[in-house]
Tab-separated table of C-alpha atoms and ligand atoms in Angstrom:
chain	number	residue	atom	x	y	z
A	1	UNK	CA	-92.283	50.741	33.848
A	2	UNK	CA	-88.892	50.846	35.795
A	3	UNK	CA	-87.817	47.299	36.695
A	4	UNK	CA	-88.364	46.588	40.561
A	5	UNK	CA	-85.000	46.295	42.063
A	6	UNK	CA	-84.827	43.811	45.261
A	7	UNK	CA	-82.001	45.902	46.742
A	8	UNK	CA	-82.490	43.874	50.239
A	9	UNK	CA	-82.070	40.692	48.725
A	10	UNK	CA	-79.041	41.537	46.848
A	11	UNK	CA	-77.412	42.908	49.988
A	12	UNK	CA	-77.587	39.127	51.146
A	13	UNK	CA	-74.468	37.665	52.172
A	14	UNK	CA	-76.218	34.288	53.448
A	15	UNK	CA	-76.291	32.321	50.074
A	16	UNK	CA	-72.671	33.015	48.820
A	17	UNK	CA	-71.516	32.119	52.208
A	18	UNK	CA	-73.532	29.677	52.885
A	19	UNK	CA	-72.991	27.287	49.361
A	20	UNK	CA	-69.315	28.127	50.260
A	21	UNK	CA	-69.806	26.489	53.914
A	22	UNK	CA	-72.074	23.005	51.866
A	23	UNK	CA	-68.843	22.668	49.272
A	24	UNK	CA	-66.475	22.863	52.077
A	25	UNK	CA	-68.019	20.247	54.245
A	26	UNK	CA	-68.608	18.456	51.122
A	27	UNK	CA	-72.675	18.155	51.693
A	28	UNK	CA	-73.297	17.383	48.238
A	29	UNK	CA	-70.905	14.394	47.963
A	30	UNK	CA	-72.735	12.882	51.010
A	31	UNK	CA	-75.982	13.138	49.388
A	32	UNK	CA	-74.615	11.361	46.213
A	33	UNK	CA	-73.325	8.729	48.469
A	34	UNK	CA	-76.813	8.303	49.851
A	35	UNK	CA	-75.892	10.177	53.304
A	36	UNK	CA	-79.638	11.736	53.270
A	37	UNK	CA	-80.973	12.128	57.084
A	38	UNK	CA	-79.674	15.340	58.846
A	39	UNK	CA	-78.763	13.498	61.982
A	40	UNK	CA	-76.534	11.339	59.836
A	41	UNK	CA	-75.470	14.022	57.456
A	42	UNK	CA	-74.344	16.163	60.460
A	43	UNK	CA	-72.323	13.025	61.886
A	44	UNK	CA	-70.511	12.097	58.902
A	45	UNK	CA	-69.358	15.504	58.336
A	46	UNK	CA	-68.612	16.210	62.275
A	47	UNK	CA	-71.015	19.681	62.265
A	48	UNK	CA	-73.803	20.586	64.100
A	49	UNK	CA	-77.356	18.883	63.073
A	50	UNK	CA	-79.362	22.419	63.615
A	51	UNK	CA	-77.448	24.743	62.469
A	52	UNK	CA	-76.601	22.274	59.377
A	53	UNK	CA	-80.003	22.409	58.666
A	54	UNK	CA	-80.939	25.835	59.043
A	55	UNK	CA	-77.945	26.605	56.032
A	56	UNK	CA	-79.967	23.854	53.991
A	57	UNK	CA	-83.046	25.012	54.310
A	58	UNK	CA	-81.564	28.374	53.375
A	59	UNK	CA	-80.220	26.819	50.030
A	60	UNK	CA	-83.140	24.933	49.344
A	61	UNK	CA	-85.127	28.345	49.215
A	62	UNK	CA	-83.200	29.533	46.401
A	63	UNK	CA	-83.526	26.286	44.900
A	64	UNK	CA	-80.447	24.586	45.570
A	65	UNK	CA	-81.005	20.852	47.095
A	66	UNK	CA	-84.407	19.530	47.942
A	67	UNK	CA	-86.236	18.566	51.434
A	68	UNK	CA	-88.166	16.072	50.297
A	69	UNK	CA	-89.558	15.086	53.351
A	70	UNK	CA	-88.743	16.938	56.518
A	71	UNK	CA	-85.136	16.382	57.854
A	72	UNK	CA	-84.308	14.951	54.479
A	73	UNK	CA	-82.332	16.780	51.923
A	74	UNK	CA	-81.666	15.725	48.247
A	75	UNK	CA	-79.867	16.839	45.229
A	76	UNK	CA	-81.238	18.811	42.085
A	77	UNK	CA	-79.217	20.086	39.569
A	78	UNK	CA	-77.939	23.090	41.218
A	79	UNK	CA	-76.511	21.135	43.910
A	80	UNK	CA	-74.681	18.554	41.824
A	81	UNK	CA	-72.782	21.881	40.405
A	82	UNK	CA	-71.577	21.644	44.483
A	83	UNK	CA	-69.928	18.012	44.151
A	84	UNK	CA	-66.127	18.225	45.205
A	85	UNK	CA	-65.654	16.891	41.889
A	86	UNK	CA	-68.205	19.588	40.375
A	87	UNK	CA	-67.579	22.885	38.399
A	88	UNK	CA	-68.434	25.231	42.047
A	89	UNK	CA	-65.699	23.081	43.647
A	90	UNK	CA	-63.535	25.659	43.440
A	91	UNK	CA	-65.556	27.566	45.954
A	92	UNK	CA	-64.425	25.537	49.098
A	93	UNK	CA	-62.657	27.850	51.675
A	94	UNK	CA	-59.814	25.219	52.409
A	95	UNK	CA	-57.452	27.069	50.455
A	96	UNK	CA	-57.634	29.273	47.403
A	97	UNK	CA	-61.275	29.852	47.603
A	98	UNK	CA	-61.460	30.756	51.010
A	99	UNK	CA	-58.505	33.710	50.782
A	100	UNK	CA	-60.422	34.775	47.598
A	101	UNK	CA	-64.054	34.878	49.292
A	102	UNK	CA	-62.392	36.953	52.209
A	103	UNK	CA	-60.720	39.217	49.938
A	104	UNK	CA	-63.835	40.971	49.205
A	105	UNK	CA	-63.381	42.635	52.545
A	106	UNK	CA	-60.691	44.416	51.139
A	107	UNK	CA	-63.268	46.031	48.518
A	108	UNK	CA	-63.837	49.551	50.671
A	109	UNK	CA	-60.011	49.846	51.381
A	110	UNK	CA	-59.358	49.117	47.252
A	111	UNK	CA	-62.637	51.366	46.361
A	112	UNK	CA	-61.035	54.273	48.664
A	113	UNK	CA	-56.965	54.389	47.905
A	114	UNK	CA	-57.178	52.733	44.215
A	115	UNK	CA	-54.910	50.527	45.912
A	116	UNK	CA	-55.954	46.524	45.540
A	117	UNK	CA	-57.047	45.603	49.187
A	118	UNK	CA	-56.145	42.630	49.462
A	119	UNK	CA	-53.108	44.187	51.145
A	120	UNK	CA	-55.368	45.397	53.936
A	121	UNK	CA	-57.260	42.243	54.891
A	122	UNK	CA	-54.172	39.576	54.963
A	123	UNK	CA	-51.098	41.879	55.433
A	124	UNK	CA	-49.521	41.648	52.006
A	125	UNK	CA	-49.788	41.288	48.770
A	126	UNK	CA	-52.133	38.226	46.824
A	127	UNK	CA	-48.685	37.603	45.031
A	128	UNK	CA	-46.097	37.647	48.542
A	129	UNK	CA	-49.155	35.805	49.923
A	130	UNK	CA	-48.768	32.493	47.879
A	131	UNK	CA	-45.362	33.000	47.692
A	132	UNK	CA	-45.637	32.360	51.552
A	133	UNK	CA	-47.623	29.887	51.905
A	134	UNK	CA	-46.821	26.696	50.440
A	135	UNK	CA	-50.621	24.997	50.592
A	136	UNK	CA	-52.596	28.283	49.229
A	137	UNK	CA	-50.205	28.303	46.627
A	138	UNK	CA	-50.937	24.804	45.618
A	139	UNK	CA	-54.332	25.144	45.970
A	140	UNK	CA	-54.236	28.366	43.521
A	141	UNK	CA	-52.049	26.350	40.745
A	142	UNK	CA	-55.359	23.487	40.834
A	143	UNK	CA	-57.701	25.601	40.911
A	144	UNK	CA	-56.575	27.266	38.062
A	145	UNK	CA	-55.988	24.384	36.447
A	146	UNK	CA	-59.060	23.371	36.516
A	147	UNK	CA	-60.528	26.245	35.355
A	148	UNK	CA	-57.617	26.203	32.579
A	149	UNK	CA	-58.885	22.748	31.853
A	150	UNK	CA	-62.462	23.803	31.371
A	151	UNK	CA	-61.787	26.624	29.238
A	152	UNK	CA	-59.197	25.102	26.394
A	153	UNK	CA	-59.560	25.825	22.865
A	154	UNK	CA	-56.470	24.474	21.004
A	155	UNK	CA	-57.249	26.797	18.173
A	156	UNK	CA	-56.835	29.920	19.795
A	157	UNK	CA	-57.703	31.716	16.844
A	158	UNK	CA	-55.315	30.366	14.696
A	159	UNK	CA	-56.706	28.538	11.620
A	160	UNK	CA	-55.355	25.293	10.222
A	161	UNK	CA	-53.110	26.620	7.313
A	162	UNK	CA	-51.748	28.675	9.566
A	163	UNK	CA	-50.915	26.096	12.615
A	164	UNK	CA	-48.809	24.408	9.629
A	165	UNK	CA	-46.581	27.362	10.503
A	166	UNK	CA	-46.204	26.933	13.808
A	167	UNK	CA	-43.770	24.738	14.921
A	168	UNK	CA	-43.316	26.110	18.775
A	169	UNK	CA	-45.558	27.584	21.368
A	170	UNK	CA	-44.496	29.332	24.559
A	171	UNK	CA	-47.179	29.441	26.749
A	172	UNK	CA	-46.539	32.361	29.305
A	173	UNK	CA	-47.741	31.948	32.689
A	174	UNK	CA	-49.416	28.851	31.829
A	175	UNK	CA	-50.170	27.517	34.985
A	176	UNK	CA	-49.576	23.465	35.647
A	177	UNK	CA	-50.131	23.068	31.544
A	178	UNK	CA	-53.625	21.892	31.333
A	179	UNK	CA	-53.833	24.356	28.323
A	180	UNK	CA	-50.538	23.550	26.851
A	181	UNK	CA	-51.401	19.576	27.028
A	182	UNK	CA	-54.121	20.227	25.098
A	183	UNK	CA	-53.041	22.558	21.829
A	184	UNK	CA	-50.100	19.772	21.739
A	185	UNK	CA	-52.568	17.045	21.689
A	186	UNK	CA	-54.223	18.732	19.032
A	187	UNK	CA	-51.288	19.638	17.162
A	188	UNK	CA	-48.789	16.329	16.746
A	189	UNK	CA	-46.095	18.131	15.167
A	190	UNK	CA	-45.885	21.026	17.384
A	191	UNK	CA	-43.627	21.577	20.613
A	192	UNK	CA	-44.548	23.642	23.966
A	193	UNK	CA	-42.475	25.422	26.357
A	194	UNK	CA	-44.695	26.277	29.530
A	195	UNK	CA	-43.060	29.073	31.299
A	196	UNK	CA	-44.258	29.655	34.915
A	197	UNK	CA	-42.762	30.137	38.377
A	198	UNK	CA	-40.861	27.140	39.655
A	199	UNK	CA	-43.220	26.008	41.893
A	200	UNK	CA	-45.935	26.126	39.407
A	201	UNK	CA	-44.285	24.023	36.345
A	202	UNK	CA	-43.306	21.317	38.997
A	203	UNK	CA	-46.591	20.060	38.855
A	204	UNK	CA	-47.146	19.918	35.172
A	205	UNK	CA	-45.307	16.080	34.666
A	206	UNK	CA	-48.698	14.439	35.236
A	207	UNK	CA	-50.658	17.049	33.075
A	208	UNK	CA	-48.152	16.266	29.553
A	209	UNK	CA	-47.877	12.739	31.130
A	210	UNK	CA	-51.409	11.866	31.085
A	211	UNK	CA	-51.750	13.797	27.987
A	212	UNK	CA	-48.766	11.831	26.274
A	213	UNK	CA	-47.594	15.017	24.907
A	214	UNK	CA	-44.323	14.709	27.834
A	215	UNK	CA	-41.628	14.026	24.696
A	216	UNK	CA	-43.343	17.312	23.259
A	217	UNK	CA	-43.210	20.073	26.360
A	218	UNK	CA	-40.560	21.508	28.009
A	219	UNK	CA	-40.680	23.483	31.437
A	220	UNK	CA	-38.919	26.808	32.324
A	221	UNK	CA	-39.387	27.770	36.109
A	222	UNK	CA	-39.121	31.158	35.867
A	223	UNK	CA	-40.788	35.075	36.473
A	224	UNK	CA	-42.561	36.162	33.306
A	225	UNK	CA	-41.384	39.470	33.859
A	226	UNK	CA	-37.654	38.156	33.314
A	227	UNK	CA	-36.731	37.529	29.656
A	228	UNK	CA	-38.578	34.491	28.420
A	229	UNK	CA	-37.081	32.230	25.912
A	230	UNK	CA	-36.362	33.491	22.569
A	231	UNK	CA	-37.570	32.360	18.473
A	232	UNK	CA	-40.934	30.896	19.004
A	233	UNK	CA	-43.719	30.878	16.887
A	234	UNK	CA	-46.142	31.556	19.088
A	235	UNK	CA	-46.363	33.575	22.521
A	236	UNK	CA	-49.330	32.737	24.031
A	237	UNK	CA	-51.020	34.876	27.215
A	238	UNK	CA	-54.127	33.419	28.458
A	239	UNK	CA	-56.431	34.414	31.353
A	240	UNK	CA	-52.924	36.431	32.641
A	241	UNK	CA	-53.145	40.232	31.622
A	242	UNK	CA	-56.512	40.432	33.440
A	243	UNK	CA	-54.344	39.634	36.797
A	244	UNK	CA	-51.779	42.519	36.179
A	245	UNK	CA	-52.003	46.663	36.677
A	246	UNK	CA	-51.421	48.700	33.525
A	247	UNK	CA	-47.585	48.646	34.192
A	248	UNK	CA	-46.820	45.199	35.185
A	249	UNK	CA	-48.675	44.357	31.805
A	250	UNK	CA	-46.761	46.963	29.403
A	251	UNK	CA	-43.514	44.608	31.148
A	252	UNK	CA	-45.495	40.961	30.128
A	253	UNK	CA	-45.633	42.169	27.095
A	254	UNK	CA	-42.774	43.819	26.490
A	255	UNK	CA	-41.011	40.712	27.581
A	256	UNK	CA	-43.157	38.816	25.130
A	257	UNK	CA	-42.571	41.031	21.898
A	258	UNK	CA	-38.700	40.855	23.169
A	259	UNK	CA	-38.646	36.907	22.349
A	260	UNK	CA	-41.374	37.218	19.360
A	261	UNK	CA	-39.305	39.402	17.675
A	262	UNK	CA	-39.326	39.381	14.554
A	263	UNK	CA	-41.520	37.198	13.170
A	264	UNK	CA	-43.126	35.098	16.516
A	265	UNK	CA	-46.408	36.139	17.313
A	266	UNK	CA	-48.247	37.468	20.568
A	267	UNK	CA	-51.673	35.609	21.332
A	268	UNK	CA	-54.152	36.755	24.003
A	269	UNK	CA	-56.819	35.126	25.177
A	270	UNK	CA	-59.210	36.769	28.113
A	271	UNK	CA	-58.573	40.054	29.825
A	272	UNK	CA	-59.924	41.550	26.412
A	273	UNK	CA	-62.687	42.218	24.745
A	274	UNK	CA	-64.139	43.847	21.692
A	275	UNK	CA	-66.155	46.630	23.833
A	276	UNK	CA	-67.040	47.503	27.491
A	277	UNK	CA	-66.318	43.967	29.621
A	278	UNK	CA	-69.426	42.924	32.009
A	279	UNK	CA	-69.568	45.523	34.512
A	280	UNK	CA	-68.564	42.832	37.219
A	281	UNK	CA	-65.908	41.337	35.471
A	282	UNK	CA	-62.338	41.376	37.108
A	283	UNK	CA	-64.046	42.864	40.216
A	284	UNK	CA	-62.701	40.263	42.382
A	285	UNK	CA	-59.210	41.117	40.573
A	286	UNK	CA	-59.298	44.652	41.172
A	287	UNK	CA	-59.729	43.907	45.129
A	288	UNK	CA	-56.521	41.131	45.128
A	289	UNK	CA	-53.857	42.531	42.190
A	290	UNK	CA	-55.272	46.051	40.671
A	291	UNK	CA	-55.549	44.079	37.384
A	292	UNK	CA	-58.781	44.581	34.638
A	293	UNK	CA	-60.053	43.774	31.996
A	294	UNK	CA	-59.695	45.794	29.334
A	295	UNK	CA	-61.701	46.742	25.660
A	296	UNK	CA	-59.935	46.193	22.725
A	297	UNK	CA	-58.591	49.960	22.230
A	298	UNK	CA	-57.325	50.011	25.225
A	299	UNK	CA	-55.186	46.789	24.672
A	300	UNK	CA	-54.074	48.426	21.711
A	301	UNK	CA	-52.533	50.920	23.290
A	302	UNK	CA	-50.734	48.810	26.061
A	303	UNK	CA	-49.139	46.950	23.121
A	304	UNK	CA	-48.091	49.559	21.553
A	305	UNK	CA	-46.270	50.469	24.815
A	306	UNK	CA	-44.347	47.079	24.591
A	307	UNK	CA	-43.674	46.943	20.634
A	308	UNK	CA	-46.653	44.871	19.551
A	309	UNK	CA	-48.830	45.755	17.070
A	310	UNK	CA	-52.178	44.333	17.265
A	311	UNK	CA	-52.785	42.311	13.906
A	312	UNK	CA	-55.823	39.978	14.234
A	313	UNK	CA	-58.591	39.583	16.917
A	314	UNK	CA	-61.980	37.869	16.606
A	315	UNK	CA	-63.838	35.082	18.815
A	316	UNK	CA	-62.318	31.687	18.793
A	317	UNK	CA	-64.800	28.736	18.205
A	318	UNK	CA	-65.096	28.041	22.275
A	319	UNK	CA	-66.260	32.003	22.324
A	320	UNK	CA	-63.201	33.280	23.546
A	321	UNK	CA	-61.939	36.599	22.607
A	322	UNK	CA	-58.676	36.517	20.844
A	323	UNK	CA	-56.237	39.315	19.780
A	324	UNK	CA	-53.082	38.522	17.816
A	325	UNK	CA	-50.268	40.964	17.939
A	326	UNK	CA	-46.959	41.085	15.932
A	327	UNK	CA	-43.794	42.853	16.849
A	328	UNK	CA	-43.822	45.999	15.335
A	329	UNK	CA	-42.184	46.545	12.081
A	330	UNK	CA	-38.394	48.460	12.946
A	331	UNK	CA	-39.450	48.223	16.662
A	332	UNK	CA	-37.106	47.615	19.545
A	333	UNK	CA	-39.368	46.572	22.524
A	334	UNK	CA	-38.854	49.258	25.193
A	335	UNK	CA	-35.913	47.668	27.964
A	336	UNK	CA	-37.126	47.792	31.113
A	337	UNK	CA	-36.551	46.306	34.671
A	338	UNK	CA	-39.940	46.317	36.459
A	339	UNK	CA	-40.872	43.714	38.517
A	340	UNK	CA	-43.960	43.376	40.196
B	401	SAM	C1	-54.822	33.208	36.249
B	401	SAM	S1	-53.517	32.060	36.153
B	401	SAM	C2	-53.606	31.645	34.435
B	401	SAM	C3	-52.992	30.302	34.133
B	401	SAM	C4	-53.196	29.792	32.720
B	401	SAM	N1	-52.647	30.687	31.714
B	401	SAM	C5	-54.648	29.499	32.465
B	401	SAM	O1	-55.197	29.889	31.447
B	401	SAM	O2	-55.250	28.851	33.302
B	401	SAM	C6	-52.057	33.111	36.256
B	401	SAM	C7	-50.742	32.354	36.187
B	401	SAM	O3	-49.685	33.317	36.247
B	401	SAM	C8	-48.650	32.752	37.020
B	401	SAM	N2	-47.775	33.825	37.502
B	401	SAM	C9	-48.046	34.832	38.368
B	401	SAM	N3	-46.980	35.634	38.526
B	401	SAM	C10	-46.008	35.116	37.727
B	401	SAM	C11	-44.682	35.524	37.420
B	401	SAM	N4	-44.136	36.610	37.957
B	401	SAM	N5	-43.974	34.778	36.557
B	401	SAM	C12	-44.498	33.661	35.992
B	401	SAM	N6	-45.765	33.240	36.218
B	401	SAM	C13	-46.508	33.963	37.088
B	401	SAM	C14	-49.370	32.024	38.125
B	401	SAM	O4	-48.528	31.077	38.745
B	401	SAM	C15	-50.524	31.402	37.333
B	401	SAM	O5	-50.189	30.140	36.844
């Protein structure tokens, strides 16, 4: 028997945009602080009590927050995911969030030219677009690192015996260093440079500081697509190839196998996987950069472009998929001057 498909109810835009509008106003923190009538709730947070309630009442239908009794709303478990300090926090559209909830209008202009459409809804590029703005920008560099935070695995698929070998890690468009902090923490005897744009590695001090790993990393403010620095052990790309077209990725990588070369290696984390990715995944990046994800062949053959040969590739202990790649034996990494 075919499964019954609720076609109506998946066209729904009222729950995405309305848990967006409760993690904004910060609904969920009120509750915790014990902020339960609607009158009140409406006050604190300066909106209107009705319509307030209407979007709660919504959310409580799908089972996120409770009514209790009438006019009073509570937290379950779903909700607490909605705290500003929660893991959905990221959904708030004062910032990052907000520019990446509206970029979905951009899906019929992407779906039409194969062009990402982000373009069309703002007026340029994700990229120019934090470039220009100062706040988004910041607001991009925590989100990510929270999300970097969430998802470190200091082994990145490297085994002990072999981390004895590595003395150096660059990590490549690593973001305020979150991930960095952590495989130095891990790994006393090892050093870190975290290359990202200047902006971006200005707000890494706390991360190493707070990690005491500060004597340990080094910064280098810089485009990934320029040549990186040169002779260390380990190159590592995570949760960046997924952002990037075909072409701007052969360049990463290229640029990568340039300063690997010839015995560093190339480590990948996300973007990849063994087989078909989930058929939504890197939706959302299609619509801002034209990046995807990308099955394991595939990679293969993008590395190949750049001079890397893929060597070793398996899930790390946290479930990531990893993929190793060496410079390839007598290879000169193809020069090249694309930017994105
Ligand atoms: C999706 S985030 C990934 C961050 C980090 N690797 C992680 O796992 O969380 C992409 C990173 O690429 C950086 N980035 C984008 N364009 C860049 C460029 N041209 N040069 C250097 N870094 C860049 C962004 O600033 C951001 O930190």
């Amino acid at each position: 028997m075919p499964k019954r498909v609720d076609v109506d109810s998946l066209s729904d835009l009222a729950t995405p945009w309305s848990l967006r509008v409760v993690v904004t106003l910060g609904v969920a923190d009120q509750l915790a602080a014990g902020v339960t009538e609607i009158g009140d709730l409406a006050r604190h947070i300066k909106c209107d009590r009705d319509c307030l309630a209407r979007v709660l009442r919504h959310l409580v239908s799908k089972g996120v927050f409770e009514e209790p009794v009438e006019g009073e709303f509570a937290l379950n478990e779903a909700a607490r995911s909605l705290l500003r300090s929660g893991p959905l926090r990221g959904l708030a559209l004062d910032g990052h969030g907000g520019r990446s909830a509206a970029a979905w209008n951009g899906l019929l202009a992407t779906v039409r030219t194969g062009q990402p459409g982000y373009q069309n809804v703002f007026g340029r590029s994700y990229w120019a677009d934090l470039d220009a703005d100062s706040d988004l920008a910041a607001s991009y560099d925590v989100n990510m690192g929270r999300r970097a935070g969430e998802a470190s695995d200091p082994a990145i698929l490297l085994d002990d015996d072999t981390w004895t070998q590595v003395a150096h890690v660059v990590d490549v468009g690593g973001g305020t260093g979150e991930t960095l902090a952590e495989i130095l923490r891990a790994r006393p005897t090892v050093r870190g440079t975290l290359v990202d744009l200047p902006r971006t590695v200005a707000r890494s001090t706390e991360v190493f500081a707070a990690a005491g790993v500060a004597d340990r990393a080094a910064v280098q403010g810089q485009s990934f697509f320029d040549p990186l620095p040169t002779g260390a052990d380990v190159y590592l790309l995570k949760r960046l190839l997924l952002d990037w077209p075909d072409e701007q990725a052969v360049v990463l990588l290229t640029r990568c196998a340039e300063a690997a070369a010839p015995r560093g290696r190339v480590v990948v984390v996300g973007g990849v996987s063994p087989g078909r990715a989930a058929a939504s995944a890197g939706l959302l990046m299609m619509v801002q950069t034209g990046g995807k994800p990308r099955t394991l062949d595939e990679f293969r053959g993008l590395a190949a472009r750049a001079g890397l040969t893929v060597t070793a590739s398996g899930h790390s202990p946290s479930g990531q998929f990893v993929t190793e790649c060496r410079p390839a034996a007598g290879s000169t990494a193809r020069k090249t001057n694309a930017r994105r």
